[in-house]
Coordinates of C-alpha atoms and ligand atoms in Angstrom, one line a residue:
M549 CA -2.1 1.6 9.0
C550 CA -1.0 0.4 12.5
G551 CA 2.7 -0.3 12.8
I552 CA 4.5 -2.4 15.4
V553 CA 8.0 -2.3 16.6
G554 CA 9.8 -4.0 19.5
A555 CA 13.3 -4.8 20.7
I556 CA 15.4 -6.6 23.2
R557 CA 19.0 -5.2 23.4
A558 CA 21.4 -6.8 25.8
H559 CA 23.7 -3.8 26.1
A560 CA 21.7 -0.8 24.8
N561 CA 18.6 1.2 25.5
V562 CA 15.7 0.2 23.3
V563 CA 14.0 3.6 23.4
D564 CA 16.0 5.1 20.5
F565 CA 15.1 2.2 18.3
L566 CA 11.4 2.3 19.2
T567 CA 11.0 6.0 18.5
D568 CA 13.1 5.9 15.3
G569 CA 11.3 2.7 14.1
L570 CA 7.9 4.3 14.7
K571 CA 8.9 7.4 12.8
R572 CA 9.8 5.3 9.9
L573 CA 6.4 3.6 10.0
E574 CA 4.6 7.0 10.1
Y575 CA 4.0 6.8 6.4
R576 CA 1.6 3.9 6.8
G577 CA -0.9 6.3 8.4
Y578 CA -1.8 6.6 12.1
D579 CA -3.4 8.9 14.6
S580 CA -1.7 8.1 17.9
S581 CA 1.4 6.3 19.1
G582 CA 3.0 4.9 22.2
I583 CA 5.8 2.8 23.6
A584 CA 6.2 0.6 26.7
V585 CA 9.5 -0.5 28.2
Y586 CA 10.5 -2.5 31.2
S587 CA 12.4 -0.1 33.5
E588 CA 15.0 -1.9 35.5
S589 CA 15.5 0.9 38.0
E590 CA 11.8 1.0 38.9
Q591 CA 11.2 -2.7 38.1
K592 CA 8.0 -2.0 36.3
I593 CA 6.6 -1.7 32.8
K594 CA 6.4 2.0 32.0
R595 CA 4.4 3.5 29.1
V596 CA 4.0 6.7 27.2
R597 CA 1.2 7.3 24.7
R598 CA 0.1 10.3 22.8
V599 CA -2.6 11.3 20.3
G600 CA -1.0 12.9 17.2
R601 CA 2.5 12.7 15.7
V602 CA 5.2 10.4 17.0
A603 CA 7.4 13.5 17.7
L604 CA 4.9 14.5 20.4
M605 CA 5.2 11.1 22.0
E606 CA 9.0 11.1 21.7
E607 CA 9.1 14.5 23.5
A608 CA 7.1 13.0 26.4
V609 CA 9.4 9.9 26.4
K610 CA 12.4 12.2 26.8
Q611 CA 10.7 14.2 29.6
K612 CA 9.9 11.1 31.5
G613 CA 13.4 9.7 30.9
L614 CA 12.2 6.3 29.8
T615 CA 14.9 3.7 29.4
G616 CA 15.1 -0.1 29.2
H617 CA 16.5 -3.1 27.5
I618 CA 13.2 -4.5 26.3
G619 CA 10.2 -2.6 24.9
I620 CA 7.4 -2.4 22.3
G621 CA 5.9 0.4 20.4
H622 CA 3.0 1.1 18.1
T623 CA 1.4 3.6 15.7
R624 CA -2.4 3.3 15.9
W625 CA -5.0 3.9 13.2
A626 CA -8.3 4.0 15.1
T627 CA -10.7 1.2 14.3
H628 CA -12.3 0.0 17.5
G629 CA -12.8 3.2 19.6
G630 CA -11.9 6.8 18.9
V631 CA -8.6 8.6 18.7
T632 CA -7.8 8.9 22.4
E633 CA -4.9 8.2 24.6
P634 CA -6.6 5.4 26.5
N635 CA -7.2 3.7 23.2
A636 CA -3.6 4.1 22.1
H637 CA -1.2 1.1 22.3
P638 CA 0.6 -0.4 24.1
H639 CA -2.1 -1.9 26.3
I640 CA -1.3 -3.2 29.8
S641 CA -3.1 -5.7 31.9
G642 CA -2.5 -5.5 35.7
G643 CA 1.0 -4.0 35.3
L644 CA 2.0 -7.5 34.2
I645 CA 1.4 -8.0 30.5
S646 CA 1.9 -5.3 27.8
V647 CA 0.8 -5.8 24.2
V648 CA 0.9 -4.0 20.8
H649 CA -1.3 -5.3 18.0
N650 CA -1.9 -4.8 14.3
G651 CA -5.1 -6.0 12.7
I652 CA -8.5 -6.9 14.1
I653 CA -9.8 -9.4 16.7
E654 CA -13.1 -10.1 15.1
N655 CA -14.6 -11.8 18.1
F656 CA -13.4 -9.2 20.6
E657 CA -16.9 -8.5 21.9
A658 CA -17.5 -12.1 23.0
E659 CA -13.9 -12.2 24.5
R660 CA -14.5 -8.9 26.3
T661 CA -17.7 -10.2 27.8
R662 CA -16.0 -13.4 28.9
L663 CA -13.1 -11.5 30.5
E664 CA -15.3 -9.0 32.2
A665 CA -17.2 -11.9 33.7
L666 CA -13.9 -13.1 35.0
G667 CA -13.4 -9.7 36.7
Y668 CA -11.1 -7.9 34.3
E669 CA -11.7 -4.2 34.0
F670 CA -11.3 -2.5 30.6
E671 CA -9.8 1.0 30.2
S672 CA -10.2 1.3 26.5
Q673 CA -12.7 0.6 23.7
T674 CA -10.2 -1.4 21.7
D675 CA -10.2 -5.0 20.6
T676 CA -6.5 -5.0 21.6
E677 CA -7.2 -4.8 25.3
V678 CA -8.8 -8.2 25.2
I679 CA -5.4 -9.6 24.1
A680 CA -3.7 -8.1 27.1
H681 CA -6.2 -9.4 29.6
S682 CA -6.5 -12.8 27.9
V683 CA -2.8 -13.4 27.9
R684 CA -2.6 -12.3 31.6
H685 CA -5.5 -14.7 32.5
E686 CA -3.8 -17.6 30.8
Y687 CA -0.4 -16.6 32.3
E688 CA -1.6 -16.4 35.8
N689 CA -3.8 -19.5 35.7
N690 CA -1.7 -21.8 33.6
G691 CA 1.8 -22.1 35.1
K692 CA 3.1 -18.6 34.4
D693 CA 4.5 -19.5 31.0
L694 CA 4.3 -16.5 28.7
Y695 CA 4.8 -18.4 25.5
R696 CA 2.0 -20.8 26.4
A697 CA -0.2 -18.0 27.5
V698 CA 0.1 -16.2 24.2
Q699 CA -0.4 -19.5 22.3
T700 CA -3.6 -20.3 24.2
A701 CA -4.9 -16.7 24.0
C702 CA -4.3 -16.6 20.2
S703 CA -6.2 -19.8 19.7
R704 CA -9.3 -18.0 21.0
F705 CA -9.0 -15.1 18.6
H706 CA -10.6 -14.9 15.1
G707 CA -9.4 -12.3 12.6
A708 CA -6.1 -11.1 11.2
F709 CA -3.5 -9.9 13.6
A710 CA 0.2 -9.5 14.5
I711 CA 1.1 -9.0 18.2
A712 CA 4.1 -8.5 20.4
V713 CA 3.9 -9.2 24.1
I714 CA 6.2 -8.4 27.1
C715 CA 5.8 -9.5 30.6
H716 CA 6.9 -7.8 33.9
D717 CA 8.1 -11.2 35.3
D718 CA 10.5 -11.9 32.5
P719 CA 12.2 -8.8 31.0
A720 CA 14.6 -10.9 29.0
H721 CA 11.9 -12.3 26.7
M722 CA 9.2 -11.2 24.3
V723 CA 6.6 -13.3 22.5
V724 CA 5.4 -12.4 19.0
A725 CA 2.6 -14.0 16.9
R726 CA 1.5 -13.5 13.4
M727 CA -1.8 -14.4 11.9
G728 CA -2.6 -12.6 8.7
C729 CA -0.8 -9.3 9.3
P730 CA 2.9 -8.9 8.5
L731 CA 5.6 -9.3 11.1
L732 CA 9.3 -9.7 10.9
V733 CA 12.2 -10.4 13.3
A734 CA 15.5 -8.8 12.7
F735 CA 18.9 -9.6 14.3
G736 CA 21.8 -7.5 15.5
D737 CA 24.7 -8.3 17.8
E738 CA 23.1 -9.5 21.1
E739 CA 20.0 -7.6 20.1
V740 CA 16.7 -8.6 18.4
F741 CA 14.1 -6.3 16.8
I742 CA 10.6 -6.9 15.6
A743 CA 8.5 -4.8 13.2
S744 CA 5.6 -4.9 10.9
D745 CA 7.6 -3.4 8.1
V746 CA 11.3 -3.8 7.3
S747 CA 11.8 0.0 6.9
A748 CA 11.6 0.3 10.7
V749 CA 14.7 -1.8 11.3
I750 CA 17.2 -1.3 8.5
A751 CA 18.9 1.6 10.2
F752 CA 19.9 -1.0 12.8
T753 CA 20.2 -4.2 10.9
R754 CA 19.5 -5.8 7.5
K755 CA 19.3 -9.4 8.7
V756 CA 15.6 -10.3 8.8
T757 CA 13.3 -13.2 9.1
Y758 CA 9.7 -12.9 7.9
L759 CA 7.3 -14.9 10.1
E760 CA 4.5 -16.9 8.4
D761 CA 0.8 -17.0 9.3
G762 CA 0.3 -19.0 12.5
D763 CA 3.9 -18.6 13.7
I764 CA 4.5 -17.8 17.4
A765 CA 8.1 -17.0 18.4
L766 CA 9.9 -16.6 21.8
L767 CA 12.6 -14.0 21.5
S768 CA 15.6 -13.0 23.6
A769 CA 18.6 -10.8 22.8
N770 CA 20.2 -13.8 21.2
G771 CA 17.5 -14.2 18.6
I772 CA 14.6 -16.6 18.2
D773 CA 14.7 -19.1 21.1
M774 CA 11.7 -21.0 20.0
L775 CA 9.4 -20.9 16.9
L776 CA 6.3 -23.0 16.4
D777 CA 4.2 -22.9 13.2
K778 CA 0.5 -23.0 12.9
N779 CA 0.3 -26.7 13.7
G780 CA 2.4 -26.2 16.8
D781 CA 5.4 -27.9 15.2
K782 CA 8.9 -26.5 15.7
T783 CA 10.1 -24.7 12.6
E784 CA 12.8 -22.4 11.3
R785 CA 12.4 -19.5 8.9
A786 CA 15.2 -18.3 6.5
V787 CA 17.2 -15.2 7.5
K788 CA 17.5 -12.8 4.6
T789 CA 19.4 -9.7 3.9
S790 CA 17.1 -6.7 3.2
E791 CA 18.2 -4.7 0.2
L792 CA 16.0 -1.7 0.9
S793 CA 18.2 1.4 0.8
L794 CA 18.1 3.8 3.7
A795 CA 18.3 6.7 1.3
S796 CA 14.9 5.6 -0.1
L797 CA 13.4 6.3 3.3
E798 CA 14.8 9.9 3.5
L799 CA 13.7 13.0 1.7
G800 CA 17.2 13.7 0.3
G801 CA 16.6 17.4 -0.6
Y802 CA 13.0 17.1 -1.7
S803 CA 10.2 18.9 0.1
H804 CA 7.9 15.9 0.2
F805 CA 8.2 12.2 -0.4
M806 CA 5.5 12.5 -3.0
Q807 CA 7.6 15.0 -4.9
K808 CA 10.6 12.8 -4.6
E809 CA 8.7 9.7 -5.7
I810 CA 7.2 11.6 -8.7
Y811 CA 10.7 12.5 -9.8
E812 CA 12.0 9.0 -9.2
Q813 CA 9.7 7.6 -11.9
P814 CA 12.1 7.7 -14.9
K815 CA 14.4 5.4 -12.9
A816 CA 11.7 3.3 -11.3
V817 CA 10.1 2.7 -14.7
A818 CA 13.5 2.0 -16.4
D819 CA 14.4 -0.5 -13.6
T820 CA 11.1 -2.2 -14.0
A821 CA 11.2 -2.2 -17.8
E822 CA 14.6 -3.9 -17.5
I823 CA 12.8 -7.1 -16.5
F824 CA 11.5 -7.3 -20.1
L825 CA 14.3 -5.5 -21.9
D826 CA 17.0 -7.7 -20.4
G827 CA 15.1 -10.9 -19.8
G828 CA 12.8 -10.7 -22.8
F829 CA 9.0 -10.9 -22.9
V830 CA 9.0 -14.5 -21.5
P831 CA 6.7 -16.1 -19.0
E832 CA 9.6 -17.0 -16.7
N833 CA 9.7 -13.4 -15.6
F834 CA 6.5 -14.1 -13.7
G835 CA 7.6 -17.2 -11.9
E836 CA 8.8 -20.8 -12.3
H837 CA 5.3 -22.2 -13.2
A838 CA 4.3 -19.3 -15.5
P839 CA 5.0 -21.1 -18.8
E840 CA 2.5 -23.9 -18.0
I841 CA 0.0 -21.5 -16.4
F842 CA 0.1 -18.9 -19.2
S843 CA -0.3 -21.5 -21.8
K844 CA -3.6 -22.8 -20.3
I845 CA -5.4 -19.7 -19.1
K846 CA -8.3 -18.4 -21.2
S847 CA -9.2 -15.2 -19.3
I848 CA -7.9 -12.9 -16.6
K849 CA -9.5 -11.2 -13.6
I850 CA -7.7 -8.5 -11.8
L851 CA -8.5 -7.6 -8.2
A852 CA -7.2 -4.5 -6.5
C853 CA -8.0 -1.4 -4.5
G854 CA -7.4 2.4 -4.9
T855 CA -4.7 3.5 -7.3
S856 CA -3.8 -0.2 -7.9
Y857 CA -7.3 -0.7 -9.2
Y858 CA -6.8 2.1 -11.8
S859 CA -3.6 0.5 -13.0
A860 CA -5.5 -2.7 -13.4
L861 CA -8.2 -0.9 -15.4
T862 CA -5.5 0.5 -17.7
G863 CA -3.9 -2.9 -18.0
K864 CA -7.1 -4.4 -19.2
Y865 CA -6.9 -2.3 -22.4
W866 CA -3.4 -3.7 -23.2
L867 CA -4.3 -7.2 -22.3
E868 CA -7.3 -7.2 -24.5
S869 CA -5.7 -5.4 -27.5
I870 CA -2.2 -6.8 -27.4
A871 CA -2.7 -10.3 -26.0
R872 CA -6.4 -10.7 -27.1
I873 CA -7.3 -12.2 -23.8
R874 CA -10.6 -11.4 -22.1
T875 CA -9.8 -9.4 -18.9
D876 CA -12.2 -8.2 -16.2
V877 CA -11.2 -5.9 -13.4
E878 CA -12.9 -5.7 -10.1
I879 CA -12.7 -3.8 -6.8
A880 CA -11.4 -6.4 -4.3
S881 CA -13.8 -5.3 -1.5
E882 CA -16.8 -6.0 -3.8
Y883 CA -15.5 -9.2 -5.3
R884 CA -15.0 -10.9 -2.0
Y885 CA -18.6 -10.6 -1.1
R886 CA -20.1 -11.6 -4.5
D887 CA -21.4 -15.0 -5.6
V888 CA -18.6 -15.5 -8.1
I889 CA -18.5 -18.1 -10.8
A890 CA -15.1 -19.6 -10.5
D891 CA -13.2 -20.7 -13.6
P892 CA -10.0 -22.8 -13.2
D893 CA -8.8 -21.5 -16.6
E894 CA -9.0 -17.9 -15.4
L895 CA -5.8 -16.2 -14.1
I896 CA -6.5 -14.2 -11.0
I897 CA -4.1 -11.2 -10.8
T898 CA -3.8 -8.9 -7.8
T899 CA -2.1 -5.5 -8.2
S900 CA -0.9 -3.9 -5.0
Q901 CA 1.9 -1.6 -3.9
S902 CA 2.1 -2.9 -0.3
G903 CA 1.1 -6.5 -0.9
E904 CA -0.9 -6.3 2.4
T905 CA -4.1 -4.6 1.6
L906 CA -6.6 -6.6 3.5
D907 CA -9.5 -6.4 1.0
T908 CA -7.2 -7.5 -1.9
M909 CA -5.8 -10.4 0.2
E910 CA -9.2 -11.6 1.2
A911 CA -10.4 -11.3 -2.4
L912 CA -7.6 -13.5 -3.4
K913 CA -8.3 -16.1 -0.7
Y914 CA -12.0 -16.0 -1.7
A915 CA -11.1 -16.6 -5.4
Q916 CA -8.8 -19.5 -4.4
A917 CA -11.5 -21.0 -2.1
Q918 CA -14.0 -20.8 -5.0
G919 CA -11.7 -22.9 -7.2
H920 CA -9.5 -20.4 -9.0
E921 CA -6.2 -22.3 -9.2
C922 CA -3.8 -19.8 -10.7
S923 CA -2.9 -16.4 -9.3
L924 CA -0.3 -13.8 -10.1
S925 CA 0.6 -11.0 -7.7
I926 CA 2.1 -7.8 -9.1
C927 CA 3.5 -6.2 -6.0
N928 CA 6.1 -3.6 -4.9
V929 CA 7.0 -4.9 -1.4
L930 CA 9.1 -8.0 -1.3
E931 CA 8.0 -10.9 0.7
S932 CA 4.6 -9.3 1.5
A933 CA 1.4 -11.3 1.9
L934 CA 0.0 -11.2 -1.6
P935 CA 3.0 -12.5 -3.5
R936 CA 3.4 -15.2 -0.9
A937 CA -0.2 -16.3 -1.2
S938 CA -0.1 -16.3 -5.0
T939 CA 1.0 -19.0 -7.5
L940 CA 3.1 -16.5 -9.4
A941 CA 4.6 -13.2 -8.5
I942 CA 6.5 -10.4 -10.1
Y943 CA 7.8 -7.3 -8.4
T944 CA 7.7 -3.7 -9.5
R945 CA 11.1 -2.1 -9.0
A946 CA 9.8 1.2 -7.6
G947 CA 11.7 1.1 -4.4
A948 CA 10.1 2.2 -1.1
E949 CA 7.1 4.3 -1.6
I950 CA 6.4 6.5 1.4
G951 CA 3.9 9.1 0.3
V952 CA 0.4 7.9 1.1
A953 CA -0.8 8.7 -2.4
S954 CA 0.7 6.2 -4.7
T955 CA 2.7 7.5 -7.7
K956 CA 5.7 5.4 -8.8
A957 CA 4.1 2.2 -7.7
F958 CA 1.3 3.0 -10.2
T959 CA 3.5 3.7 -13.2
T960 CA 5.7 0.7 -12.5
Q961 CA 2.6 -1.5 -12.2
L962 CA 1.6 -0.3 -15.6
V963 CA 5.0 -1.3 -17.0
I964 CA 4.5 -4.8 -15.6
L965 CA 0.9 -5.0 -17.0
F966 CA 2.2 -3.9 -20.4
G967 CA 5.0 -6.4 -20.2
L968 CA 2.5 -9.1 -19.3
A969 CA 0.2 -8.1 -22.2
V970 CA 3.2 -8.4 -24.7
T971 CA 4.4 -11.6 -23.1
L972 CA 0.9 -13.2 -23.4
G973 CA 0.4 -11.7 -26.9
K974 CA 3.6 -13.3 -28.1
L975 CA 2.8 -16.6 -26.5
R976 CA -0.7 -16.7 -28.0
G977 CA 0.6 -15.7 -31.5
H978 CA -0.9 -12.2 -31.6
V979 CA 2.4 -10.3 -31.5
S980 CA 4.7 -10.4 -34.6
D981 CA 8.5 -10.1 -34.3
D982 CA 8.3 -6.6 -35.7
E983 CA 5.6 -5.6 -33.1
L984 CA 7.8 -7.1 -30.4
T985 CA 10.7 -5.0 -31.4
G986 CA 8.4 -2.0 -31.5
Y987 CA 7.1 -2.7 -28.0
A988 CA 10.6 -3.1 -26.6
D989 CA 11.5 0.3 -28.3
D990 CA 8.5 1.9 -26.7
L991 CA 9.6 0.7 -23.3
R992 CA 13.2 1.8 -23.9
Q993 CA 12.0 5.4 -24.7
L994 CA 9.5 5.6 -21.8
P995 CA 11.9 6.9 -19.1
G996 CA 12.9 9.8 -21.5
S997 CA 9.2 10.6 -22.2
I998 CA 8.5 10.7 -18.5
Q999 CA 11.4 13.0 -18.0
H1000 CA 9.9 15.3 -20.6
A1001 CA 6.6 15.2 -18.8
L1002 CA 8.3 16.2 -15.6
N1003 CA 9.6 19.2 -17.3
L1004 CA 6.0 20.4 -17.7
E1005 CA 5.9 21.1 -13.9
P1006 CA 6.1 24.9 -14.2
Q1007 CA 3.1 25.0 -16.5
L1008 CA 1.1 22.7 -14.3
A1009 CA 1.9 24.8 -11.3
V1010 CA 0.3 27.8 -13.1
W1011 CA -2.9 25.7 -13.6
A1012 CA -2.8 24.6 -10.0
K1013 CA -3.3 28.2 -8.8
E1014 CA -6.7 28.2 -10.5
F1015 CA -7.7 24.8 -9.4
A1016 CA -6.9 25.6 -5.8
T1017 CA -9.8 28.1 -5.6
K1018 CA -12.5 25.8 -7.0
P1019 CA -14.8 23.5 -5.0
S1020 CA -14.6 20.6 -7.5
A1021 CA -13.2 19.4 -10.8
L1022 CA -14.1 17.0 -13.5
Y1023 CA -11.6 14.7 -15.4
L1024 CA -12.4 13.3 -18.8
G1025 CA -10.7 10.7 -20.9
R1026 CA -11.6 8.0 -23.4
G1027 CA -10.4 4.5 -24.0
I1028 CA -7.2 3.7 -22.2
H1029 CA -6.9 7.2 -20.9
Y1030 CA -10.2 7.0 -19.0
P1031 CA -8.5 5.2 -16.1
I1032 CA -5.8 7.9 -16.1
A1033 CA -8.6 10.4 -15.7
L1034 CA -9.9 8.4 -12.8
E1035 CA -6.4 8.3 -11.3
G1036 CA -6.1 12.1 -11.8
A1037 CA -9.4 12.7 -10.0
L1038 CA -8.4 10.4 -7.2
K1039 CA -5.0 12.2 -6.7
L1040 CA -6.8 15.6 -6.6
K1041 CA -9.3 14.3 -3.9
E1042 CA -6.6 12.6 -1.8
L1043 CA -4.1 15.4 -1.8
T1044 CA -6.2 18.6 -1.9
Y1045 CA -9.6 17.6 -0.5
I1046 CA -11.2 19.1 -3.6
H1047 CA -14.1 17.1 -4.8
A1048 CA -13.2 15.5 -8.2
E1049 CA -14.8 13.0 -10.5
A1050 CA -13.8 11.3 -13.6
Y1051 CA -15.9 10.3 -16.6
P1052 CA -15.4 8.6 -19.9
A1053 CA -15.8 11.8 -22.1
G1054 CA -18.6 10.2 -24.1
E1055 CA -20.7 9.8 -21.0
L1056 CA -20.6 13.6 -20.2
K1057 CA -24.0 14.3 -21.8
H1058 CA -25.6 11.6 -19.7
G1059 CA -25.3 13.5 -16.5
P1060 CA -22.1 15.4 -15.5
L1061 CA -22.7 18.0 -18.1
A1062 CA -25.3 19.4 -15.8
L1063 CA -22.6 20.3 -13.4
V1064 CA -20.4 22.2 -15.8
D1065 CA -20.1 26.0 -15.4
E1066 CA -17.3 28.5 -14.9
N1067 CA -16.6 27.1 -11.4
M1068 CA -15.9 23.6 -12.6
P1069 CA -12.5 23.1 -14.2
V1070 CA -12.6 20.3 -16.7
V1071 CA -9.3 18.3 -17.2
V1072 CA -9.3 16.5 -20.5
I1073 CA -6.7 13.8 -21.3
A1074 CA -6.6 14.0 -25.0
P1075 CA -3.5 12.5 -26.7
N1076 CA -3.5 12.0 -30.5
D1077 CA -5.1 8.6 -30.7
K1078 CA -8.0 7.1 -32.6
L1079 CA -10.5 8.7 -30.2
L1080 CA -9.1 12.2 -30.5
D1081 CA -11.9 13.6 -32.7
K1082 CA -14.5 12.1 -30.4
V1083 CA -12.8 13.8 -27.4
K1084 CA -12.7 17.1 -29.3
A1085 CA -16.5 16.8 -29.8
N1086 CA -17.0 16.2 -26.1
M1087 CA -14.9 19.2 -25.4
Q1088 CA -17.2 21.4 -27.5
E1089 CA -20.0 20.3 -25.2
V1090 CA -18.1 21.7 -22.2
G1091 CA -17.1 24.9 -24.0
A1092 CA -20.6 25.6 -25.1
R1093 CA -21.7 25.6 -21.4
G1094 CA -19.1 28.1 -20.3
G1095 CA -16.8 25.4 -18.8
E1096 CA -13.1 25.9 -18.6
L1097 CA -11.0 23.2 -20.3
F1098 CA -7.5 22.1 -19.2
V1099 CA -6.3 19.9 -21.9
L1100 CA -3.4 17.5 -21.5
S1101 CA -2.2 16.4 -24.9
D1102 CA 0.7 15.4 -27.0
L1103 CA 2.7 17.3 -29.6
D1104 CA 0.8 16.5 -32.8
S1105 CA -2.8 16.8 -31.6
D1106 CA -3.1 20.5 -32.9
F1107 CA -5.0 22.0 -30.0
A1108 CA -5.1 25.8 -29.9
E1109 CA -5.1 27.8 -26.7
T1110 CA -8.2 30.0 -26.8
D1111 CA -10.4 31.7 -24.2
G1112 CA -11.5 29.0 -21.8
V1113 CA -9.2 26.3 -23.3
H1114 CA -5.7 25.8 -21.8
V1115 CA -3.4 23.3 -23.3
I1116 CA -0.3 21.6 -22.1
R1117 CA 1.5 19.3 -24.5
T1118 CA 3.9 16.5 -23.8
P1119 CA 6.9 17.1 -26.1
R1120 CA 6.4 14.0 -28.2
H1121 CA 3.9 11.5 -29.4
I1122 CA 4.2 8.6 -27.1
G1123 CA 2.1 5.9 -28.7
V1124 CA 0.9 2.8 -26.8
L1125 CA 2.5 3.8 -23.5
S1126 CA 0.8 7.2 -23.5
P1127 CA -1.2 6.5 -20.3
I1128 CA 1.9 6.3 -18.3
V1129 CA 3.3 9.6 -19.5
H1130 CA -0.1 11.4 -19.0
T1131 CA -0.1 10.1 -15.4
I1132 CA 2.9 12.3 -14.6
A1133 CA 1.0 15.4 -15.5
V1134 CA -2.1 14.6 -13.3
Q1135 CA 0.2 13.7 -10.4
L1136 CA 2.1 17.0 -10.7
L1137 CA -1.1 19.0 -11.0
S1138 CA -2.5 17.5 -7.8
Y1139 CA 0.8 18.0 -6.0
H1140 CA 0.9 21.7 -6.9
V1141 CA -2.8 22.3 -6.0
A1142 CA -2.0 20.7 -2.6
L1143 CA 1.0 23.1 -2.2
V1144 CA -1.2 26.1 -2.9
R1145 CA -3.9 24.9 -0.5
G1146 CA -1.3 23.9 2.2
T1147 CA -2.6 20.4 2.8
D1148 CA -0.4 17.6 4.1
V1149 CA 1.0 16.2 0.9
D1150 CA 2.5 13.0 2.3
K1151 CA -0.1 12.2 4.9
P1152 CA -3.5 13.3 3.6
R1153 CA -6.1 13.4 6.4
N1154 CA -8.0 10.2 7.2
L1155 CA -5.9 8.1 4.7
A1156 CA -3.4 5.4 5.3
K1157 CA -0.7 3.9 3.1
S1158 CA -1.3 0.3 3.9
V1159 CA -4.9 -0.5 4.6
T1160 CA -4.8 -3.7 6.7
V1161 CA -8.3 -3.5 8.0
E1162 CA -11.6 -3.9 6.2
Ligands
G6P1256 C1 -4.5 2.9 0.2 C2 -3.5 3.9 -0.3 C3 -3.6 4.1 -1.8 C4 -3.5 2.7 -2.4 C5 -4.5 1.7 -1.9 C6 -4.3 0.3 -2.3 O1 -5.8 3.5 0.1 O2 -3.7 5.2 0.3 O3 -2.6 4.9 -2.3 O4 -3.7 2.8 -3.8 O5 -4.4 1.7 -0.4 O6 -3.1 -0.1 -1.8 P1 -2.1 -1.2 -2.4 O7 -1.0 -1.3 -1.4 O8 -2.9 -2.5 -2.4 O9 -1.7 -0.8 -3.7

């Protein structure tokens, strides 16, 4: 969702950075963009905003010949007010104050009424414009001190936000504030950058400082001139070197990031499995306090959204069968508004690629406020909000995931959840030494099995041609493969806009069977496990109603291709990690259906990568 960039460069034009940075934030999802810079030649803040892609805005910036040593930029995902140029950021108040903003000012209506009564005129329907006018009001009425003006204005706002503010009167300084939304400051040689996401800055510098909630910083080209924390006390934040590789942000020969990320899975999974294969199945992998926490917990609750929710659902099966620990999984946006019964012996786990999904974050805070003492974040983005707010944290080693539809983050989350199940199983005496060796072998072989599944792409591309002409599709699975059916249906919806649903195959006869006819392709995830015969019986129910079956199975499950039954087999039996391998097939199927239908694979309509609003 919305992305922020900003820069002060003593000897260089900031426009290149602002447009490059915004392009690197495009993956988060947005519908308009803009930049504002202080033009020394004209001695005023100049702005360009456009609805649509950053490239359009960049073109307009070139035509207008915008240059400057200080500026801010933004990609906007519409929340308050439609997708229009007046609603796009940056917002300007009276030619004096310009602001970009991520997040939501919850009390913006009251603020707007207050400011209108003071004579401020609004040009947009956004919550952000209240920040611009509010900062200007404080600035003009309280000693023309930009830092103090931002501080006072922020104290009036409720909600989660990150902002960057520049002022016509002082083109050498910028003020940034963080409250609930990510914001970092990065340092070059006599230049300073800000961004909501490190991917925006690493082409320019790797030296970064992550601000904390409540921080307000005064910046100049020399760096951070002043930093106060949420209590108004002077503070310093560590400067770190980002290890994110620039190559991970480029297509590198692939047609789409999603395709690249699907193909990166053998490595991403191997890198993540290394945590357990090198370090052992030990609690310490999850954080310093994990040994004591893991030995006292009696149950687990996992909170997540979207694809991360489906990884959690899959993990539940391993946690209950391998570790014998009761595990519930709940959609974060539901949990946070429920009357929950807190249990200090229950471990709250959040799974999240971005680590900044607002609903997941708020669900975690709610759990903590209700008395849950122990939490573990399974996350892909280093230093993001969820791991920072959790007692324990472990990172997937997927690398940057740019495609909006999550792929390698999902399979690496599964590796961590499997590793957690084995770790807890060992700790609780449910995993023997032989079993432990077996689980380690399974993990060792997993990247190879994924590679085999990738080789199925040509066959899946043939299936895709048929799916692309259908209005909807049904995905079936049983047991631990039911969440993979859910993930398959989600991927098809996200990427191709074809309606898709997933059901536990045994539930077919209680409703969805009524939908089955020759226009409804039915994908069945049917590896050779203890439920295979049950699944086969469910498939008969589909066949008898003229439904066409597309079966994803493994080598020794003896399915025959017949009329109306298409079968693709992974080349080996994969055992306990089979859900991960079958995921590859459903990802590739959706990817190819999207190609046939010509949809925007990496940026599906209406969707965002990081959902930082409710
Ligand atoms: C968005 C993305 C999904 C993702 C979900 C949860 O909806 O488009 O791909 O699964 O957010 O995101 P998280 O970063 O918490 O995993």
